[in-house]
Amino acid sequence: NLEMEKFHRNTPGLGGGSRYGRFLGRGAGAVLPPPLTACVPQAWLNEKFAPELLESKAEIVECVVEQLDHMESNLKRAKAGDLKVSVHRMEIERIRYVLSSYLRCRLVKIEKFFPHVLEKEKSRAEGEPSILSPEEFAFAKEYMANTETYLKNVALKHMPPNLQKVSLLKSVPKPNLDSFVFLRVLERQENILVEPETDEQREYTIDLEEGSQHLIRYKTIAPLVASGAVQLI
C-alpha cells in the first residue's frame, strides 16, 4: 500500500544488492535509518489504538529485527566505556520493546477476533495486502481449531444433537468499527465523508489539515490509517 511504497522509497538500499543497503555494516556508530525509526512507533500506535487488526507489517518487523541484530553484533566489538555504545544499546532496547508490544497487541486481537480475522483473510481479494503474517495465520488457525475442540469436548457433546453446532463467527463479537479514536493528521485530506451520529443529523464532509488532531469514528478514517495519511494517538 501507500505506506509500504513510501517506506521502500525513503529507505536507501531496499531492493539493492544488499537486502537492507548501506545501513548494514556501518559499525558500532550505526543507528536505525529514519524511515525505520518512524515506521515502527507508527505501526505500534496504530495497532494499539485501532479497534480491528490492521494489515501485517511483517516486512518492516523483519527488516528492523535484522538491523537490530546487526547493531548488537557491532556493539560487542566496540570499545568498552564508549558513551555512544551505551546510547545505542538504550536505543536497541527501546525499539525491541516497541516491537514486542506491537506483536503482543496483534496476538491479543487475533485471540479476541479469531473467526473474523480468518474469515477476512479467506475472503481477501487477489493482490490485497494480508492482515496476517504467515506465523500469525498459523497461530490463528491453531487457536480456532483448539477452541472448537475444547467447546466440543467440554460442552457440545453433552448437548442434544440439534444444538451441537455452533458458529464461531456468530458467537464471537466483531471489532467495533464505530468506536471513536484520536488521530493526528500526517497528510492533508479533503472531503472526508462523516456519517451522522443521530437521526436528526445529516452526513457531511470535513477537511483534515496536516498536523491537526481529531476525535472521530474509526470506520470513517480506517482507509487513512491504512494508507499512512493519519496516525492514531
PDB file of N, CA and C in Angstrom, residues 61-128:
ATOM      1  N   VAL A  61       8.942  -5.412  10.297  1.00  0.00           N
ATOM      2  CA  VAL A  61       9.421  -6.080  11.510  1.00  0.00           C
ATOM      3  C   VAL A  61      10.680  -6.883  11.211  1.00  0.00           C
ATOM      4  N   GLU A  62      10.655  -7.633  10.118  1.00  0.00           N
ATOM      5  CA  GLU A  62      11.816  -8.445   9.746  1.00  0.00           C
ATOM      6  C   GLU A  62      13.034  -7.567   9.483  1.00  0.00           C
ATOM      7  N   CYS A  63      12.813  -6.463   8.794  1.00  0.00           N
ATOM      8  CA  CYS A  63      13.902  -5.533   8.490  1.00  0.00           C
ATOM      9  C   CYS A  63      14.498  -4.954   9.767  1.00  0.00           C
ATOM     10  N   VAL A  64      13.641  -4.536  10.698  1.00  0.00           N
ATOM     11  CA  VAL A  64      14.108  -3.932  11.946  1.00  0.00           C
ATOM     12  C   VAL A  64      14.852  -4.950  12.802  1.00  0.00           C
ATOM     13  N   VAL A  65      14.321  -6.159  12.911  1.00  0.00           N
ATOM     14  CA  VAL A  65      14.980  -7.198  13.709  1.00  0.00           C
ATOM     15  C   VAL A  65      16.368  -7.502  13.154  1.00  0.00           C
ATOM     16  N   GLU A  66      16.472  -7.600  11.830  1.00  0.00           N
ATOM     17  CA  GLU A  66      17.775  -7.872  11.218  1.00  0.00           C
ATOM     18  C   GLU A  66      18.750  -6.736  11.484  1.00  0.00           C
ATOM     19  N   GLN A  67      18.261  -5.508  11.388  1.00  0.00           N
ATOM     20  CA  GLN A  67      19.126  -4.357  11.643  1.00  0.00           C
ATOM     21  C   GLN A  67      19.555  -4.307  13.109  1.00  0.00           C
ATOM     22  N   LEU A  68      18.637  -4.596  14.031  1.00  0.00           N
ATOM     23  CA  LEU A  68      18.981  -4.588  15.455  1.00  0.00           C
ATOM     24  C   LEU A  68      20.009  -5.661  15.782  1.00  0.00           C
ATOM     25  N   ASP A  69      19.835  -6.846  15.214  1.00  0.00           N
ATOM     26  CA  ASP A  69      20.811  -7.923  15.430  1.00  0.00           C
ATOM     27  C   ASP A  69      22.191  -7.507  14.932  1.00  0.00           C
ATOM     28  N   HIS A  70      22.217  -6.831  13.782  1.00  0.00           N
ATOM     29  CA  HIS A  70      23.491  -6.373  13.224  1.00  0.00           C
ATOM     30  C   HIS A  70      24.123  -5.312  14.127  1.00  0.00           C
ATOM     31  N   MET A  71      23.311  -4.402  14.639  1.00  0.00           N
ATOM     32  CA  MET A  71      23.822  -3.370  15.540  1.00  0.00           C
ATOM     33  C   MET A  71      24.387  -3.989  16.810  1.00  0.00           C
ATOM     34  N   GLU A  72      23.690  -4.970  17.364  1.00  0.00           N
ATOM     35  CA  GLU A  72      24.164  -5.625  18.586  1.00  0.00           C
ATOM     36  C   GLU A  72      25.484  -6.342  18.341  1.00  0.00           C
ATOM     37  N   SER A  73      25.603  -6.952  17.170  1.00  0.00           N
ATOM     38  CA  SER A  73      26.852  -7.626  16.828  1.00  0.00           C
ATOM     39  C   SER A  73      28.001  -6.631  16.760  1.00  0.00           C
ATOM     40  N   ASN A  74      27.761  -5.468  16.193  1.00  0.00           N
ATOM     41  CA  ASN A  74      28.796  -4.434  16.116  1.00  0.00           C
ATOM     42  C   ASN A  74      29.143  -3.871  17.491  1.00  0.00           C
ATOM     43  N   LEU A  75      28.125  -3.722  18.342  1.00  0.00           N
ATOM     44  CA  LEU A  75      28.370  -3.162  19.672  1.00  0.00           C
ATOM     45  C   LEU A  75      29.257  -4.070  20.516  1.00  0.00           C
ATOM     46  N   LYS A  76      29.178  -5.363  20.285  1.00  0.00           N
ATOM     47  CA  LYS A  76      30.019  -6.303  21.038  1.00  0.00           C
ATOM     48  C   LYS A  76      31.496  -6.104  20.716  1.00  0.00           C
ATOM     49  N   ARG A  77      31.773  -5.551  19.530  1.00  0.00           N
ATOM     50  CA  ARG A  77      33.170  -5.334  19.121  1.00  0.00           C
ATOM     51  C   ARG A  77      33.641  -3.909  19.422  1.00  0.00           C
ATOM     52  N   ALA A  78      32.738  -3.091  19.953  1.00  0.00           N
ATOM     53  CA  ALA A  78      33.079  -1.692  20.206  1.00  0.00           C
ATOM     54  C   ALA A  78      33.907  -1.541  21.479  1.00  0.00           C
ATOM     55  N   LYS A  79      34.557  -0.378  21.598  1.00  0.00           N
ATOM     56  CA  LYS A  79      35.403  -0.104  22.759  1.00  0.00           C
ATOM     57  C   LYS A  79      34.541   0.025  24.013  1.00  0.00           C
ATOM     58  N   ALA A  80      34.922  -0.662  25.067  1.00  0.00           N
ATOM     59  CA  ALA A  80      34.175  -0.607  26.322  1.00  0.00           C
ATOM     60  C   ALA A  80      34.245   0.802  26.914  1.00  0.00           C
ATOM     61  N   GLY A  81      33.139   1.249  27.486  1.00  0.00           N
ATOM     62  CA  GLY A  81      33.098   2.558  28.120  1.00  0.00           C
ATOM     63  C   GLY A  81      32.766   3.699  27.186  1.00  0.00           C
ATOM     64  N   ASP A  82      32.622   3.423  25.896  1.00  0.00           N
ATOM     65  CA  ASP A  82      32.269   4.468  24.925  1.00  0.00           C
ATOM     66  C   ASP A  82      30.819   4.898  25.162  1.00  0.00           C
ATOM     67  N   LEU A  83      30.613   6.204  25.324  1.00  0.00           N
ATOM     68  CA  LEU A  83      29.267   6.719  25.589  1.00  0.00           C
ATOM     69  C   LEU A  83      28.308   6.380  24.450  1.00  0.00           C
ATOM     70  N   LYS A  84      28.806   6.406  23.215  1.00  0.00           N
ATOM     71  CA  LYS A  84      27.958   6.092  22.068  1.00  0.00           C
ATOM     72  C   LYS A  84      27.403   4.674  22.163  1.00  0.00           C
ATOM     73  N   VAL A  85      28.213   3.767  22.687  1.00  0.00           N
ATOM     74  CA  VAL A  85      27.775   2.375  22.822  1.00  0.00           C
ATOM     75  C   VAL A  85      26.587   2.291  23.769  1.00  0.00           C
ATOM     76  N   SER A  86      26.661   2.988  24.899  1.00  0.00           N
ATOM     77  CA  SER A  86      25.555   2.977  25.865  1.00  0.00           C
ATOM     78  C   SER A  86      24.293   3.571  25.260  1.00  0.00           C
ATOM     79  N   VAL A  87      24.455   4.658  24.509  1.00  0.00           N
ATOM     80  CA  VAL A  87      23.301   5.305  23.878  1.00  0.00           C
ATOM     81  C   VAL A  87      22.643   4.369  22.876  1.00  0.00           C
ATOM     82  N   HIS A  88      23.449   3.705  22.059  1.00  0.00           N
ATOM     83  CA  HIS A  88      22.888   2.818  21.044  1.00  0.00           C
ATOM     84  C   HIS A  88      22.274   1.563  21.666  1.00  0.00           C
ATOM     85  N   ARG A  89      22.841   1.109  22.787  1.00  0.00           N
ATOM     86  CA  ARG A  89      22.226  -0.036  23.477  1.00  0.00           C
ATOM     87  C   ARG A  89      20.845   0.345  24.001  1.00  0.00           C
ATOM     88  N   MET A  90      20.724   1.551  24.535  1.00  0.00           N
ATOM     89  CA  MET A  90      19.416   2.022  25.006  1.00  0.00           C
ATOM     90  C   MET A  90      18.426   2.118  23.846  1.00  0.00           C
ATOM     91  N   GLU A  91      18.903   2.590  22.698  1.00  0.00           N
ATOM     92  CA  GLU A  91      18.037   2.694  21.522  1.00  0.00           C
ATOM     93  C   GLU A  91      17.573   1.313  21.058  1.00  0.00           C
ATOM     94  N   ILE A  92      18.477   0.349  21.083  1.00  0.00           N
ATOM     95  CA  ILE A  92      18.124  -1.021  20.696  1.00  0.00           C
ATOM     96  C   ILE A  92      17.039  -1.569  21.622  1.00  0.00           C
ATOM     97  N   GLU A  93      17.215  -1.378  22.935  1.00  0.00           N
ATOM     98  CA  GLU A  93      16.225  -1.879  23.894  1.00  0.00           C
ATOM     99  C   GLU A  93      14.880  -1.189  23.709  1.00  0.00           C
ATOM    100  N   ARG A  94      14.904   0.102  23.405  1.00  0.00           N
ATOM    101  CA  ARG A  94      13.659   0.841  23.190  1.00  0.00           C
ATOM    102  C   ARG A  94      12.903   0.280  21.986  1.00  0.00           C
ATOM    103  N   ILE A  95      13.614   0.080  20.887  1.00  0.00           N
ATOM    104  CA  ILE A  95      12.965  -0.433  19.677  1.00  0.00           C
ATOM    105  C   ILE A  95      12.482  -1.862  19.887  1.00  0.00           C
ATOM    106  N   ARG A  96      13.260  -2.673  20.598  1.00  0.00           N
ATOM    107  CA  ARG A  96      12.824  -4.056  20.861  1.00  0.00           C
ATOM    108  C   ARG A  96      11.557  -4.070  21.719  1.00  0.00           C
ATOM    109  N   TYR A  97      11.469  -3.161  22.675  1.00  0.00           N
ATOM    110  CA  TYR A  97      10.253  -3.073  23.496  1.00  0.00           C
ATOM    111  C   TYR A  97       9.049  -2.730  22.632  1.00  0.00           C
ATOM    112  N   VAL A  98       9.212  -1.737  21.746  1.00  0.00           N
ATOM    113  CA  VAL A  98       8.104  -1.331  20.873  1.00  0.00           C
ATOM    114  C   VAL A  98       7.686  -2.489  19.977  1.00  0.00           C
ATOM    115  N   LEU A  99       8.655  -3.203  19.405  1.00  0.00           N
ATOM    116  CA  LEU A  99       8.341  -4.352  18.553  1.00  0.00           C
ATOM    117  C   LEU A  99       7.594  -5.430  19.325  1.00  0.00           C
ATOM    118  N   SER A 100       8.072  -5.735  20.534  1.00  0.00           N
ATOM    119  CA  SER A 100       7.419  -6.768  21.349  1.00  0.00           C
ATOM    120  C   SER A 100       5.993  -6.366  21.695  1.00  0.00           C
ATOM    121  N   SER A 101       5.799  -5.104  22.078  1.00  0.00           N
ATOM    122  CA  SER A 101       4.465  -4.620  22.408  1.00  0.00           C
ATOM    123  C   SER A 101       3.553  -4.667  21.188  1.00  0.00           C
ATOM    124  N   TYR A 102       4.081  -4.306  20.025  1.00  0.00           N
ATOM    125  CA  TYR A 102       3.318  -4.339  18.770  1.00  0.00           C
ATOM    126  C   TYR A 102       2.842  -5.756  18.466  1.00  0.00           C
ATOM    127  N   LEU A 103       3.754  -6.719  18.567  1.00  0.00           N
ATOM    128  CA  LEU A 103       3.400  -8.105  18.248  1.00  0.00           C
ATOM    129  C   LEU A 103       2.438  -8.688  19.284  1.00  0.00           C
ATOM    130  N   ARG A 104       2.619  -8.337  20.565  1.00  0.00           N
ATOM    131  CA  ARG A 104       1.692  -8.800  21.601  1.00  0.00           C
ATOM    132  C   ARG A 104       0.295  -8.251  21.359  1.00  0.00           C
ATOM    133  N   CYS A 105       0.223  -6.989  20.988  1.00  0.00           N
ATOM    134  CA  CYS A 105      -1.068  -6.351  20.707  1.00  0.00           C
ATOM    135  C   CYS A 105      -1.785  -7.070  19.573  1.00  0.00           C
ATOM    136  N   ARG A 106      -1.059  -7.452  18.548  1.00  0.00           N
ATOM    137  CA  ARG A 106      -1.656  -8.168  17.422  1.00  0.00           C
ATOM    138  C   ARG A 106      -2.142  -9.550  17.854  1.00  0.00           C
ATOM    139  N   LEU A 107      -1.372 -10.232  18.684  1.00  0.00           N
ATOM    140  CA  LEU A 107      -1.792 -11.556  19.149  1.00  0.00           C
ATOM    141  C   LEU A 107      -3.059 -11.472  19.996  1.00  0.00           C
ATOM    142  N   VAL A 108      -3.151 -10.438  20.824  1.00  0.00           N
ATOM    143  CA  VAL A 108      -4.360 -10.246  21.640  1.00  0.00           C
ATOM    144  C   VAL A 108      -5.579 -10.075  20.743  1.00  0.00           C
ATOM    145  N   LYS A 109      -5.443  -9.289  19.682  1.00  0.00           N
ATOM    146  CA  LYS A 109      -6.562  -9.082  18.761  1.00  0.00           C
ATOM    147  C   LYS A 109      -6.908 -10.364  18.008  1.00  0.00           C
ATOM    148  N   ILE A 110      -5.894 -11.116  17.618  1.00  0.00           N
ATOM    149  CA  ILE A 110      -6.150 -12.380  16.918  1.00  0.00           C
ATOM    150  C   ILE A 110      -6.933 -13.323  17.822  1.00  0.00           C
ATOM    151  N   GLU A 111      -6.546 -13.424  19.083  1.00  0.00           N
ATOM    152  CA  GLU A 111      -7.267 -14.284  20.024  1.00  0.00           C
ATOM    153  C   GLU A 111      -8.687 -13.780  20.260  1.00  0.00           C
ATOM    154  N   LYS A 112      -8.866 -12.479  20.282  1.00  0.00           N
ATOM    155  CA  LYS A 112     -10.177 -11.896  20.576  1.00  0.00           C
ATOM    156  C   LYS A 112     -11.137 -12.006  19.397  1.00  0.00           C
ATOM    157  N   PHE A 113     -10.612 -11.869  18.183  1.00  0.00           N
ATOM    158  CA  PHE A 113     -11.474 -11.822  16.990  1.00  0.00           C
ATOM    159  C   PHE A 113     -11.139 -12.924  15.983  1.00  0.00           C
ATOM    160  N   PHE A 114     -10.579 -14.038  16.434  1.00  0.00           N
ATOM    161  CA  PHE A 114     -10.006 -15.022  15.514  1.00  0.00           C
ATOM    162  C   PHE A 114     -10.920 -15.485  14.382  1.00  0.00           C
ATOM    163  N   PRO A 115     -12.227 -15.753  14.602  1.00  0.00           N
ATOM    164  CA  PRO A 115     -13.041 -16.200  13.467  1.00  0.00           C
ATOM    165  C   PRO A 115     -13.177 -15.121  12.393  1.00  0.00           C
ATOM    166  N   HIS A 116     -13.301 -13.875  12.829  1.00  0.00           N
ATOM    167  CA  HIS A 116     -13.471 -12.771  11.888  1.00  0.00           C
ATOM    168  C   HIS A 116     -12.159 -12.464  11.159  1.00  0.00           C
ATOM    169  N   VAL A 117     -11.048 -12.612  11.876  1.00  0.00           N
ATOM    170  CA  VAL A 117      -9.740 -12.403  11.257  1.00  0.00           C
ATOM    171  C   VAL A 117      -9.509 -13.435  10.160  1.00  0.00           C
ATOM    172  N   LEU A 118      -9.801 -14.700  10.460  1.00  0.00           N
ATOM    173  CA  LEU A 118      -9.611 -15.762   9.470  1.00  0.00           C
ATOM    174  C   LEU A 118     -10.581 -15.622   8.307  1.00  0.00           C
ATOM    175  N   GLU A 119     -11.802 -15.196   8.594  1.00  0.00           N
ATOM    176  CA  GLU A 119     -12.783 -15.008   7.523  1.00  0.00           C
ATOM    177  C   GLU A 119     -12.351 -13.867   6.598  1.00  0.00           C
ATOM    178  N   LYS A 120     -11.835 -12.804   7.179  1.00  0.00           N
ATOM    179  CA  LYS A 120     -11.366 -11.676   6.370  1.00  0.00           C
ATOM    180  C   LYS A 120     -10.180 -12.085   5.513  1.00  0.00           C
ATOM    181  N   GLU A 121      -9.303 -12.883   6.087  1.00  0.00           N
ATOM    182  CA  GLU A 121      -8.143 -13.364   5.329  1.00  0.00           C
ATOM    183  C   GLU A 121      -8.579 -14.299   4.202  1.00  0.00           C
ATOM    184  N   LYS A 122      -9.568 -15.118   4.490  1.00  0.00           N
ATOM    185  CA  LYS A 122     -10.080 -16.067   3.495  1.00  0.00           C
ATOM    186  C   LYS A 122     -10.734 -15.351   2.320  1.00  0.00           C
ATOM    187  N   SER A 123     -11.430 -14.261   2.595  1.00  0.00           N
ATOM    188  CA  SER A 123     -12.158 -13.534   1.550  1.00  0.00           C
ATOM    189  C   SER A 123     -11.321 -12.430   0.908  1.00  0.00           C
ATOM    190  N   ARG A 124     -10.053 -12.359   1.267  1.00  0.00           N
ATOM    191  CA  ARG A 124      -9.179 -11.310   0.732  1.00  0.00           C
ATOM    192  C   ARG A 124      -9.017 -11.455  -0.776  1.00  0.00           C
ATOM    193  N   ALA A 125      -9.178 -10.352  -1.483  1.00  0.00           N
ATOM    194  CA  ALA A 125      -9.043 -10.368  -2.939  1.00  0.00           C
ATOM    195  C   ALA A 125      -7.584 -10.545  -3.337  1.00  0.00           C
ATOM    196  N   GLU A 126      -7.376 -11.093  -4.523  1.00  0.00           N
ATOM    197  CA  GLU A 126      -6.018 -11.302  -5.014  1.00  0.00           C
ATOM    198  C   GLU A 126      -5.309  -9.960  -5.155  1.00  0.00           C
ATOM    199  N   GLY A 127      -4.109  -9.883  -4.598  1.00  0.00           N
ATOM    200  CA  GLY A 127      -3.352  -8.637  -4.643  1.00  0.00           C
ATOM    201  C   GLY A 127      -3.593  -7.722  -3.463  1.00  0.00           C
ATOM    202  N   GLU A 128      -4.636  -7.998  -2.681  1.00  0.00           N
ATOM    203  CA  GLU A 128      -4.919  -7.181  -1.498  1.00  0.00           C
ATOM    204  C   GLU A 128      -3.963  -7.560  -0.375  1.00  0.00           C
TER     205      GLU A 128
END
